C-alpha atoms as an extended CHARMM CRD file, in Angstrom:
* protein
*
       264  EXT
         1         1  MET       CA             16.5850000000      -23.2810000000       -5.7520000000  PROA      1               0.0000000000
         2         2  LEU       CA             16.2110000000      -21.3200000000       -2.1980000000  PROA      2               0.0000000000
         3         3  GLN       CA             17.3990000000      -17.1720000000       -2.3320000000  PROA      3               0.0000000000
         4         4  ILE       CA             18.3410000000      -15.2960000000        0.1410000000  PROA      4               0.0000000000
         5         5  SER       CA             19.8280000000      -12.0040000000       -0.3120000000  PROA      5               0.0000000000
         6         6  ARG       CA             20.1820000000       -9.1140000000        2.6020000000  PROA      6               0.0000000000
         7         7  ILE       CA             17.8420000000       -6.5610000000        2.5360000000  PROA      7               0.0000000000
         8         8  SER       CA             16.7620000000       -3.4220000000        5.1170000000  PROA      8               0.0000000000
         9         9  GLY       CA             17.5730000000       -4.6900000000        8.2060000000  PROA      9               0.0000000000
        10        10  GLY       CA             17.2130000000       -8.6660000000        7.5750000000  PROA      10              0.0000000000
        11        11  PHE       CA             17.1190000000      -10.8650000000        5.1050000000  PROA      11              0.0000000000
        12        12  GLY       CA             14.7820000000      -11.7440000000        1.9730000000  PROA      12              0.0000000000
        13        13  ILE       CA             14.1450000000      -15.8270000000        0.9340000000  PROA      13              0.0000000000
        14        14  MET       CA             12.2510000000      -16.9290000000       -1.9480000000  PROA      14              0.0000000000
        15        15  TYR       CA             10.8520000000      -20.3320000000       -2.6590000000  PROA      15              0.0000000000
        16        16  ALA       CA              9.4740000000      -20.4630000000       -6.0010000000  PROA      16              0.0000000000
        17        17  MET       CA              6.9550000000      -16.8340000000       -6.8680000000  PROA      17              0.0000000000
        18        18  LYS       CA              6.2780000000      -16.4950000000       -2.5040000000  PROA      18              0.0000000000
        19        19  ALA       CA              9.1660000000      -14.3700000000       -1.2190000000  PROA      19              0.0000000000
        20        20  LYS       CA              9.9070000000      -13.2290000000        2.9170000000  PROA      20              0.0000000000
        21        21  TYR       CA             11.8210000000       -9.9890000000        3.7680000000  PROA      21              0.0000000000
        22        22  GLY       CA             12.4460000000       -8.7320000000        6.4190000000  PROA      22              0.0000000000
        23        23  PHE       CA             12.5280000000       -5.3440000000        8.1850000000  PROA      23              0.0000000000
        24        24  LYS       CA             13.0310000000       -4.0210000000       11.2940000000  PROA      24              0.0000000000
        25        25  VAL       CA             10.8350000000       -0.8090000000       12.9780000000  PROA      25              0.0000000000
        26        26  ARG       CA             13.1110000000        2.4990000000       12.8990000000  PROA      26              0.0000000000
        27        27  THR       CA             12.7770000000        5.5700000000       14.8360000000  PROA      27              0.0000000000
        28        28  TYR       CA             11.2250000000        8.0830000000       12.4340000000  PROA      28              0.0000000000
        29        29  GLU       CA              8.6910000000        5.0300000000       11.3700000000  PROA      29              0.0000000000
        30        30  CYS       CA              7.0580000000        5.5290000000       14.9010000000  PROA      30              0.0000000000
        31        31  GLY       CA              4.4210000000        8.1730000000       15.8970000000  PROA      31              0.0000000000
        32        32  PRO       CA              5.1640000000        9.5360000000       19.5270000000  PROA      32              0.0000000000
        33        33  ASP       CA              3.6740000000        6.3810000000       21.1470000000  PROA      33              0.0000000000
        34        34  GLY       CA              6.4520000000        4.6330000000       19.8330000000  PROA      34              0.0000000000
        35        35  VAL       CA              4.5580000000        2.2530000000       17.4350000000  PROA      35              0.0000000000
        36        36  ALA       CA              4.9340000000        1.6440000000       13.7790000000  PROA      36              0.0000000000
        37        37  THR       CA              1.9280000000        3.8120000000       11.5030000000  PROA      37              0.0000000000
        38        38  LEU       CA              0.0320000000        2.5270000000        8.7590000000  PROA      38              0.0000000000
        39        39  PRO       CA              2.2530000000        4.5290000000        6.4460000000  PROA      39              0.0000000000
        40        40  THR       CA              5.3240000000        2.7360000000        7.8690000000  PROA      40              0.0000000000
        41        41  ILE       CA              3.2870000000       -0.5120000000        7.2010000000  PROA      41              0.0000000000
        42        42  CYS       CA              2.4840000000        0.3280000000        3.5020000000  PROA      42              0.0000000000
        43        43  ASN       CA              5.8960000000        1.5310000000        2.8580000000  PROA      43              0.0000000000
        44        44  PHE       CA              7.0150000000       -2.1010000000        3.7710000000  PROA      44              0.0000000000
        45        45  LEU       CA              4.6890000000       -3.8470000000        1.4980000000  PROA      45              0.0000000000
        46        46  GLN       CA              5.5590000000       -1.8430000000       -1.1670000000  PROA      46              0.0000000000
        47        47  GLU       CA              9.5230000000       -2.4790000000       -0.8410000000  PROA      47              0.0000000000
        48        48  ALA       CA              8.5620000000       -6.1100000000       -0.6990000000  PROA      48              0.0000000000
        49        49  ALA       CA              6.3650000000       -5.3710000000       -3.7950000000  PROA      49              0.0000000000
        50        50  SER       CA              9.1340000000       -4.2230000000       -5.5890000000  PROA      50              0.0000000000
        51        51  MET       CA             12.2950000000       -7.2020000000       -4.4780000000  PROA      51              0.0000000000
        52        52  ASN       CA              9.7300000000       -9.7570000000       -5.7220000000  PROA      52              0.0000000000
        53        53  ALA       CA              9.0680000000       -8.1130000000       -9.1220000000  PROA      53              0.0000000000
        54        54  GLU       CA             12.3520000000       -7.9020000000       -9.7750000000  PROA      54              0.0000000000
        55        55  ALA       CA             13.3870000000      -11.0930000000       -8.2570000000  PROA      55              0.0000000000
        56        56  LEU       CA             10.7280000000      -12.9090000000      -10.6600000000  PROA      56              0.0000000000
        57        57  GLY       CA             11.8050000000      -10.6030000000      -13.8450000000  PROA      57              0.0000000000
        58        58  PHE       CA              8.9100000000       -8.2560000000      -14.2020000000  PROA      58              0.0000000000
        59        59  SER       CA             10.0790000000       -5.0150000000      -11.9800000000  PROA      59              0.0000000000
        60        60  LYS       CA             10.7920000000       -1.1000000000      -13.4690000000  PROA      60              0.0000000000
        61        61  THR       CA             13.9880000000       -2.1180000000      -13.9440000000  PROA      61              0.0000000000
        62        62  ASP       CA             13.3560000000       -5.0600000000      -15.7750000000  PROA      62              0.0000000000
        63        63  PHE       CA             10.9470000000       -2.9080000000      -18.1670000000  PROA      63              0.0000000000
        64        64  ASP       CA             14.1490000000       -0.1700000000      -18.2530000000  PROA      64              0.0000000000
        65        65  SER       CA             16.3680000000       -2.8100000000      -19.2830000000  PROA      65              0.0000000000
        66        66  ALA       CA             14.4950000000       -3.9440000000      -22.3880000000  PROA      66              0.0000000000
        67        67  GLY       CA             14.2640000000       -0.3200000000      -23.3730000000  PROA      67              0.0000000000
        68        68  GLU       CA             10.0490000000       -0.2300000000      -22.2010000000  PROA      68              0.0000000000
        69        69  ASN       CA              9.2050000000        2.7350000000      -20.3080000000  PROA      69              0.0000000000
        70        70  ILE       CA              6.6630000000        0.8960000000      -18.2820000000  PROA      70              0.0000000000
        71        71  SER       CA              5.8490000000        0.8360000000      -14.6520000000  PROA      71              0.0000000000
        72        72  TRP       CA              4.1000000000       -0.6640000000      -12.1440000000  PROA      72              0.0000000000
        73        73  VAL       CA              1.2180000000        1.8200000000       -9.9180000000  PROA      73              0.0000000000
        74        74  LEU       CA             -1.1770000000        0.5560000000       -7.4560000000  PROA      74              0.0000000000
        75        75  THR       CA             -4.6150000000        1.2290000000       -8.1610000000  PROA      75              0.0000000000
        76        76  ARG       CA             -5.9060000000       -0.9760000000       -5.1720000000  PROA      76              0.0000000000
        77        77  LEU       CA             -5.1500000000       -1.6290000000       -1.3600000000  PROA      77              0.0000000000
        78        78  VAL       CA             -6.4110000000       -3.1680000000        1.6260000000  PROA      78              0.0000000000
        79        79  VAL       CA             -4.8720000000       -3.8270000000        4.7620000000  PROA      79              0.0000000000
        80        80  ARG       CA             -6.2110000000       -5.5430000000        7.8390000000  PROA      80              0.0000000000
        81        81  MET       CA             -4.2280000000       -5.3990000000       10.8890000000  PROA      81              0.0000000000
        82        82  ASP       CA             -3.9920000000       -7.5410000000       14.2770000000  PROA      82              0.0000000000
        83        83  SER       CA             -1.4250000000       -5.4300000000       16.0110000000  PROA      83              0.0000000000
        84        84  TYR       CA              1.1270000000       -3.1170000000       15.1640000000  PROA      84              0.0000000000
        85        85  PRO       CA              4.7650000000       -3.3270000000       15.5830000000  PROA      85              0.0000000000
        86        86  LYS       CA              6.7420000000       -1.2020000000       17.6180000000  PROA      86              0.0000000000
        87        87  TRP       CA             10.0590000000        0.6120000000       17.8200000000  PROA      87              0.0000000000
        88        88  GLU       CA             13.1650000000       -1.8350000000       16.8050000000  PROA      88              0.0000000000
        89        89  ASP       CA             10.2670000000       -4.7260000000       16.1570000000  PROA      89              0.0000000000
        90        90  GLU       CA             11.6180000000       -7.0350000000       13.6200000000  PROA      90              0.0000000000
        91        91  ILE       CA              8.8930000000       -8.0480000000       11.4610000000  PROA      91              0.0000000000
        92        92  SER       CA              8.6840000000       -9.9760000000        8.1440000000  PROA      92              0.0000000000
        93        93  VAL       CA              6.5390000000       -9.6410000000        4.7380000000  PROA      93              0.0000000000
        94        94  VAL       CA              5.5800000000      -12.7890000000        2.8650000000  PROA      94              0.0000000000
        95        95  THR       CA              4.7940000000      -11.5630000000       -0.7950000000  PROA      95              0.0000000000
        96        96  PHE       CA              3.9860000000      -13.1440000000       -3.9030000000  PROA      96              0.0000000000
        97        97  PRO       CA              1.6370000000      -12.2700000000       -7.3020000000  PROA      97              0.0000000000
        98        98  ARG       CA             -1.6270000000      -13.5260000000       -7.5300000000  PROA      98              0.0000000000
        99        99  GLY       CA             -2.7070000000      -13.2830000000      -10.7660000000  PROA      99              0.0000000000
       100       100  GLY       CA             -4.9670000000      -11.0390000000      -12.5860000000  PROA      100             0.0000000000
       101       101  ARG       CA             -7.5630000000      -10.3240000000      -15.2980000000  PROA      101             0.0000000000
       102       102  LYS       CA             -6.8990000000       -7.8610000000      -18.2170000000  PROA      102             0.0000000000
       103       103  ILE       CA             -5.0080000000       -4.7500000000      -17.4950000000  PROA      103             0.0000000000
       104       104  VAL       CA             -4.6960000000       -5.3690000000      -13.7610000000  PROA      104             0.0000000000
       105       105  ALA       CA             -2.9420000000       -7.4760000000      -11.6740000000  PROA      105             0.0000000000
       106       106  TRP       CA             -3.2550000000       -8.6080000000       -7.7740000000  PROA      106             0.0000000000
       107       107  ARG       CA             -0.3480000000       -9.4420000000       -5.1850000000  PROA      107             0.0000000000
       108       108  ASP       CA             -1.2790000000      -10.4040000000       -1.0700000000  PROA      108             0.0000000000
       109       109  PHE       CA              0.9540000000      -10.1140000000        1.7340000000  PROA      109             0.0000000000
       110       110  GLU       CA              1.5350000000      -11.6350000000        5.0510000000  PROA      110             0.0000000000
       111       111  ILE       CA              2.9230000000       -9.8330000000        7.9000000000  PROA      111             0.0000000000
       112       112  LEU       CA              4.5940000000      -11.5950000000       10.5690000000  PROA      112             0.0000000000
       113       113  ASP       CA              6.3640000000      -10.8440000000       13.8110000000  PROA      113             0.0000000000
       114       114  SER       CA              9.4890000000      -12.4550000000       15.0660000000  PROA      114             0.0000000000
       115       115  SER       CA              8.2830000000      -15.4050000000       16.3520000000  PROA      115             0.0000000000
       116       116  GLY       CA              6.0650000000      -15.7580000000       12.8220000000  PROA      116             0.0000000000
       117       117  ALA       CA              2.6280000000      -15.1640000000       13.5710000000  PROA      117             0.0000000000
       118       118  ARG       CA              0.9770000000      -13.3790000000       11.4660000000  PROA      118             0.0000000000
       119       119  ILE       CA              0.0720000000       -9.7290000000       12.7450000000  PROA      119             0.0000000000
       120       120  GLY       CA             -1.7880000000       -8.4310000000        9.4900000000  PROA      120             0.0000000000
       121       121  ALA       CA             -2.1340000000       -9.0340000000        6.1910000000  PROA      121             0.0000000000
       122       122  ALA       CA             -3.3500000000       -6.8990000000        3.2910000000  PROA      122             0.0000000000
       123       123  SER       CA             -4.1770000000       -7.6050000000       -0.6220000000  PROA      123             0.0000000000
       124       124  SER       CA             -3.4400000000       -4.7610000000       -3.9820000000  PROA      124             0.0000000000
       125       125  GLU       CA             -4.2720000000       -4.4520000000       -7.1260000000  PROA      125             0.0000000000
       126       126  TRP       CA             -1.8020000000       -3.4390000000       -9.4280000000  PROA      126             0.0000000000
       127       127  MET       CA             -1.8980000000       -1.4190000000      -13.1080000000  PROA      127             0.0000000000
       128       128  LEU       CA              1.2440000000       -0.6290000000      -15.7390000000  PROA      128             0.0000000000
       129       129  ILE       CA              1.3490000000        2.2950000000      -17.2380000000  PROA      129             0.0000000000
       130       130  ASP       CA              3.7250000000        3.9220000000      -20.2270000000  PROA      130             0.0000000000
       131       131  LEU       CA              5.7240000000        6.7550000000      -18.7560000000  PROA      131             0.0000000000
       132       132  ALA       CA              5.5740000000        9.0190000000      -21.3360000000  PROA      132             0.0000000000
       133       133  THR       CA              1.7960000000        9.0710000000      -21.9310000000  PROA      133             0.0000000000
       134       134  ARG       CA              0.6570000000        7.8910000000      -18.6920000000  PROA      134             0.0000000000
       135       135  ARG       CA             -1.6970000000        5.5220000000      -20.2820000000  PROA      135             0.0000000000
       136       136  ILE       CA             -2.5920000000        2.2890000000      -19.2990000000  PROA      136             0.0000000000
       137       137  VAL       CA             -0.6470000000       -0.6360000000      -21.3200000000  PROA      137             0.0000000000
       138       138  ALA       CA             -1.4810000000       -4.2870000000      -21.1350000000  PROA      138             0.0000000000
       139       139  ILE       CA              0.2240000000       -7.0860000000      -18.9280000000  PROA      139             0.0000000000
       140       140  PRO       CA              2.4070000000       -9.1110000000      -19.7560000000  PROA      140             0.0000000000
       141       141  GLU       CA              0.9220000000      -13.1400000000      -19.3780000000  PROA      141             0.0000000000
       142       142  SER       CA              4.0930000000      -13.8720000000      -17.8400000000  PROA      142             0.0000000000
       143       143  VAL       CA              3.6560000000      -11.9500000000      -14.6510000000  PROA      143             0.0000000000
       144       144  PHE       CA             -0.2270000000      -13.9440000000      -14.8980000000  PROA      144             0.0000000000
       145       145  ALA       CA              1.5340000000      -17.3100000000      -15.2850000000  PROA      145             0.0000000000
       146       146  ALA       CA              4.0310000000      -16.2760000000      -11.9520000000  PROA      146             0.0000000000
       147       147  ALA       CA              0.7570000000      -17.1550000000       -9.4530000000  PROA      147             0.0000000000
       148       148  ASP       CA              0.9800000000      -20.4750000000       -7.4820000000  PROA      148             0.0000000000
       149       149  PRO       CA             -2.5180000000      -21.9190000000       -7.6890000000  PROA      149             0.0000000000
       150       150  ALA       CA             -1.2920000000      -22.9320000000       -4.2570000000  PROA      150             0.0000000000
       151       151  ASP       CA             -0.7960000000      -20.1290000000       -2.7820000000  PROA      151             0.0000000000
       152       152  ALA       CA             -4.0370000000      -19.1230000000       -1.0770000000  PROA      152             0.0000000000
       153       153  PRO       CA             -5.1040000000      -15.3760000000       -1.1610000000  PROA      153             0.0000000000
       154       154  VAL       CA             -4.7430000000      -13.8410000000        2.4090000000  PROA      154             0.0000000000
       155       155  LEU       CA             -8.1290000000      -12.1840000000        2.3990000000  PROA      155             0.0000000000
       156       156  GLY       CA            -10.3050000000      -14.0990000000        0.1670000000  PROA      156             0.0000000000
       157       157  GLU       CA            -10.7320000000      -14.3060000000       -3.6740000000  PROA      157             0.0000000000
       158       158  MET       CA            -12.3400000000      -10.7930000000       -4.0750000000  PROA      158             0.0000000000
       159       159  PRO       CA            -11.6240000000       -8.3880000000       -1.1300000000  PROA      159             0.0000000000
       160       160  PHE       CA            -11.8630000000       -5.0640000000       -2.6090000000  PROA      160             0.0000000000
       161       161  THR       CA            -15.5900000000       -3.6120000000       -2.2940000000  PROA      161             0.0000000000
       162       162  LYS       CA            -17.4510000000       -0.7500000000       -3.6580000000  PROA      162             0.0000000000
       163       163  PHE       CA            -17.8850000000        2.9230000000       -2.2880000000  PROA      163             0.0000000000
       164       164  LYS       CA            -18.5620000000        5.9430000000       -1.8740000000  PROA      164             0.0000000000
       165       165  PHE       CA            -17.4580000000        9.1750000000        0.0660000000  PROA      165             0.0000000000
       166       166  PRO       CA            -20.3660000000       10.0470000000        1.4930000000  PROA      166             0.0000000000
       167       167  THR       CA            -22.0340000000       13.2370000000       -0.3540000000  PROA      167             0.0000000000
       168       168  SER       CA            -23.3700000000       14.4840000000        2.8640000000  PROA      168             0.0000000000
       169       169  ALA       CA            -19.6240000000       14.8490000000        4.4560000000  PROA      169             0.0000000000
       170       170  ASP       CA            -19.8530000000       18.7620000000        6.0950000000  PROA      170             0.0000000000
       171       171  ASP       CA            -16.6010000000       19.1630000000        7.2250000000  PROA      171             0.0000000000
       172       172  GLN       CA            -13.3700000000       21.4080000000        7.1690000000  PROA      172             0.0000000000
       173       173  PRO       CA            -11.0860000000       19.5890000000        4.7480000000  PROA      173             0.0000000000
       174       174  LEU       CA             -7.0990000000       20.4320000000        5.0170000000  PROA      174             0.0000000000
       175       175  ALA       CA             -5.1670000000       21.5280000000        2.6410000000  PROA      175             0.0000000000
       176       176  PHE       CA             -1.7660000000       20.5510000000        1.1240000000  PROA      176             0.0000000000
       177       177  ARG       CA              0.3460000000       21.1490000000       -1.5260000000  PROA      177             0.0000000000
       178       178  ALA       CA              2.4510000000       17.9630000000       -3.1290000000  PROA      178             0.0000000000
       179       179  GLN       CA              6.3410000000       18.8240000000       -2.8830000000  PROA      179             0.0000000000
       180       180  LYS       CA              9.2850000000       17.4190000000       -4.4890000000  PROA      180             0.0000000000
       181       181  SER       CA             10.1140000000       15.1120000000       -1.6490000000  PROA      181             0.0000000000
       182       182  HSD       CA              6.5660000000       13.4820000000       -2.4400000000  PROA      182             0.0000000000
       183       183  ILE       CA              7.8270000000       11.8750000000       -5.8990000000  PROA      183             0.0000000000
       184       184  ASP       CA              8.9090000000        8.9800000000       -6.5510000000  PROA      184             0.0000000000
       185       185  LEU       CA             10.1970000000        6.7910000000       -9.1670000000  PROA      185             0.0000000000
       186       186  ASN       CA              7.1890000000        6.6930000000      -11.6610000000  PROA      186             0.0000000000
       187       187  GLY       CA              7.1170000000       10.7210000000      -11.2240000000  PROA      187             0.0000000000
       188       188  HSD       CA              4.0910000000       11.5340000000       -9.1660000000  PROA      188             0.0000000000
       189       189  VAL       CA              3.0990000000       11.4740000000       -5.6730000000  PROA      189             0.0000000000
       190       190  ASN       CA              3.8360000000        8.0190000000       -3.9660000000  PROA      190             0.0000000000
       191       191  ASN       CA              0.8380000000        5.8850000000       -2.9630000000  PROA      191             0.0000000000
       192       192  VAL       CA              1.6360000000        6.3930000000        0.9230000000  PROA      192             0.0000000000
       193       193  HSD       CA              1.8780000000        9.7820000000        0.8250000000  PROA      193             0.0000000000
       194       194  TYR       CA             -1.7110000000        9.4820000000        0.0970000000  PROA      194             0.0000000000
       195       195  ILE       CA             -2.6750000000        7.3950000000        2.7450000000  PROA      195             0.0000000000
       196       196  GLU       CA             -0.1690000000        9.7100000000        5.2510000000  PROA      196             0.0000000000
       197       197  TRP       CA             -2.6600000000       12.6780000000        4.1020000000  PROA      197             0.0000000000
       198       198  MET       CA             -5.6060000000       10.6900000000        4.6340000000  PROA      198             0.0000000000
       199       199  LEU       CA             -4.7180000000        9.9650000000        8.4050000000  PROA      199             0.0000000000
       200       200  GLU       CA             -3.5320000000       13.3400000000        8.9460000000  PROA      200             0.0000000000
       201       201  PRO       CA             -7.5440000000       14.3680000000       10.3800000000  PROA      201             0.0000000000
       202       202  CYS       CA             -8.0050000000       11.5280000000       12.4400000000  PROA      202             0.0000000000
       203       203  ALA       CA             -6.5650000000       10.7120000000       16.2440000000  PROA      203             0.0000000000
       204       204  ASP       CA             -4.5440000000        8.2220000000       15.7200000000  PROA      204             0.0000000000
       205       205  ALA       CA             -2.8220000000        6.2980000000       12.4850000000  PROA      205             0.0000000000
       206       206  HSD       CA             -3.1350000000        2.9610000000       13.8100000000  PROA      206             0.0000000000
       207       207  PRO       CA             -6.7860000000        1.7030000000       12.1660000000  PROA      207             0.0000000000
       208       208  GLN       CA             -7.2690000000       -1.8320000000       11.8980000000  PROA      208             0.0000000000
       209       209  GLU       CA             -8.5070000000       -1.9120000000        8.4300000000  PROA      209             0.0000000000
       210       210  MET       CA             -8.2070000000        0.0640000000        5.3480000000  PROA      210             0.0000000000
       211       211  GLU       CA             -9.3830000000       -0.1020000000        1.5750000000  PROA      211             0.0000000000
       212       212  VAL       CA             -8.0800000000        2.7160000000       -0.8150000000  PROA      212             0.0000000000
       213       213  VAL       CA             -8.9950000000        3.4770000000       -4.0670000000  PROA      213             0.0000000000
       214       214  PHE       CA             -6.1700000000        4.9830000000       -6.1090000000  PROA      214             0.0000000000
       215       215  ARG       CA             -7.9910000000        7.0580000000       -8.4850000000  PROA      215             0.0000000000
       216       216  SER       CA             -5.3500000000        9.8830000000      -10.7300000000  PROA      216             0.0000000000
       217       217  GLU       CA             -1.8420000000       11.1870000000      -10.3570000000  PROA      217             0.0000000000
       218       218  THR       CA             -0.6270000000       14.1920000000       -8.1030000000  PROA      218             0.0000000000
       219       219  PHE       CA              2.5050000000       15.6670000000       -9.1830000000  PROA      219             0.0000000000
       220       220  ALA       CA              5.0320000000       18.2040000000       -7.2680000000  PROA      220             0.0000000000
       221       221  GLY       CA              3.0100000000       21.7780000000       -7.1410000000  PROA      221             0.0000000000
       222       222  ASP       CA             -0.2480000000       20.3380000000       -6.6010000000  PROA      222             0.0000000000
       223       223  ASP       CA             -2.1320000000       21.4670000000       -4.4350000000  PROA      223             0.0000000000
       224       224  VAL       CA             -4.4140000000       19.1130000000       -2.8300000000  PROA      224             0.0000000000
       225       225  LEU       CA             -7.6210000000       18.9550000000       -0.2390000000  PROA      225             0.0000000000
       226       226  VAL       CA             -8.3760000000       16.3750000000        2.1150000000  PROA      226             0.0000000000
       227       227  SER       CA            -11.4400000000       15.7390000000        3.7690000000  PROA      227             0.0000000000
       228       228  CYS       CA            -12.5160000000       13.0570000000        6.2730000000  PROA      228             0.0000000000
       229       229  ALA       CA            -16.3090000000       11.7170000000        7.2650000000  PROA      229             0.0000000000
       230       230  ALA       CA            -16.7290000000       10.0040000000       10.0920000000  PROA      230             0.0000000000
       231       231  GLU       CA            -19.7730000000        7.7410000000       10.5950000000  PROA      231             0.0000000000
       232       232  PRO       CA            -20.3680000000        4.6130000000       13.5670000000  PROA      232             0.0000000000
       233       233  GLU       CA            -18.9150000000        1.7790000000       11.7980000000  PROA      233             0.0000000000
       234       234  ARG       CA            -16.2250000000        3.6080000000        9.5200000000  PROA      234             0.0000000000
       235       235  THR       CA            -14.6450000000        6.2540000000        8.5710000000  PROA      235             0.0000000000
       236       236  TYR       CA            -14.0330000000        7.8140000000        4.9510000000  PROA      236             0.0000000000
       237       237  HSD       CA            -11.1950000000        9.7030000000        3.7000000000  PROA      237             0.0000000000
       238       238  ARG       CA            -11.1920000000       11.7080000000        0.2530000000  PROA      238             0.0000000000
       239       239  VAL       CA             -8.0790000000       13.1120000000       -1.0860000000  PROA      239             0.0000000000
       240       240  HSD       CA             -8.9480000000       15.9560000000       -4.2790000000  PROA      240             0.0000000000
       241       241  SER       CA             -8.4580000000       18.3860000000       -6.2510000000  PROA      241             0.0000000000
       242       242  PRO       CA             -9.5710000000       22.1240000000       -5.4990000000  PROA      242             0.0000000000
       243       243  SER       CA            -11.7640000000       21.9390000000       -8.2940000000  PROA      243             0.0000000000
       244       244  GLY       CA            -13.2570000000       18.3280000000       -6.6990000000  PROA      244             0.0000000000
       245       245  HSD       CA            -11.4910000000       15.8650000000       -9.0800000000  PROA      245             0.0000000000
       246       246  ASP       CA            -10.4860000000       12.6390000000       -6.8440000000  PROA      246             0.0000000000
       247       247  HSD       CA             -6.5250000000       11.2340000000       -6.5960000000  PROA      247             0.0000000000
       248       248  ALA       CA             -8.1470000000        8.6880000000       -4.0480000000  PROA      248             0.0000000000
       249       249  ILE       CA            -10.6960000000        7.8520000000       -1.8450000000  PROA      249             0.0000000000
       250       250  ALA       CA            -10.6140000000        5.4290000000        0.9080000000  PROA      250             0.0000000000
       251       251  TRP       CA            -12.4390000000        3.6760000000        4.1580000000  PROA      251             0.0000000000
       252       252  SER       CA            -10.8600000000        2.8530000000        7.7040000000  PROA      252             0.0000000000
       253       253  CYS       CA            -12.3800000000        1.3770000000       10.5410000000  PROA      253             0.0000000000
       254       254  ARG       CA            -12.0140000000        1.1000000000       14.4210000000  PROA      254             0.0000000000
       255       255  ILE       CA             -9.0030000000        1.6790000000       16.5750000000  PROA      255             0.0000000000
       256       256  LEU       CA             -7.2460000000       -1.2030000000       17.5800000000  PROA      256             0.0000000000
       257       257  PRO       CA             -7.9310000000       -1.8480000000       20.9930000000  PROA      257             0.0000000000
       258       258  HSD       CA             -4.9410000000       -3.6590000000       21.8490000000  PROA      258             0.0000000000
       259       259  LEU       CA             -1.6520000000       -1.5970000000       21.3130000000  PROA      259             0.0000000000
       260       260  PRO       CA              0.9470000000       -2.7790000000       23.8480000000  PROA      260             0.0000000000
       261       261  THR       CA             -0.1710000000       -0.8870000000       26.7040000000  PROA      261             0.0000000000
       262       262  GLU       CA              3.3620000000        0.7010000000       27.4840000000  PROA      262             0.0000000000
       263       263  MET       CA              3.5290000000        2.4890000000       24.4530000000  PROA      263             0.0000000000
       264       264  VAL       CA             -0.7620000000        4.1250000000       25.0700000000  PROA      264             0.0000000000
């Protein structure tokens, strides 16, 4: 049965396991150029994922109702943008579960403009953790069963790559302290804040592609350092503790050459 529900700035439509959710770009979701930033896009993806998981019966709310103190955490994310929306643009995010293996589950996204044309895509990897012990727990088979084989992967069967932050990087890291306002429902710094921190040393918040690996949690009051290493083809990013323990690493590539001309 087709299900329609009102959401932030638009409507959500779900048929079978795939769903489409509408969003409108607000003033506070743009940079000074009037264009939505990558963290804004990632917030839309996160919200769409949460709503779809709830519609399919395996959200944090469902776990809470069943008396299970567990929740989803994002462990990998690849986002590829062909163009970015600007202030007051209405976009849609199509999302669906894509199966997984053992202790990881995959979810894909397509980002559409108001005409229905695809302007971006993303793939993500998730784990479940026990919120008391902070340990990984097994993913219910019902999550894997929710994947529809007819839904083709948006960035290929295995979009995630292996990479390391360059050991030869010679930079002056930026220092941040995690605030209470950075903490989400899981009691740790939300994944989008890592991306905000990573892009802070960069000249622009509109990479064409970015892949992030989230390695460990950060809590309110923790001090973190953000390092950046620019190479000809990629820029590498790292959020780490002062002692050198990685919280997240990433790479991004080239600034989009075709942002709206009136906004540049």
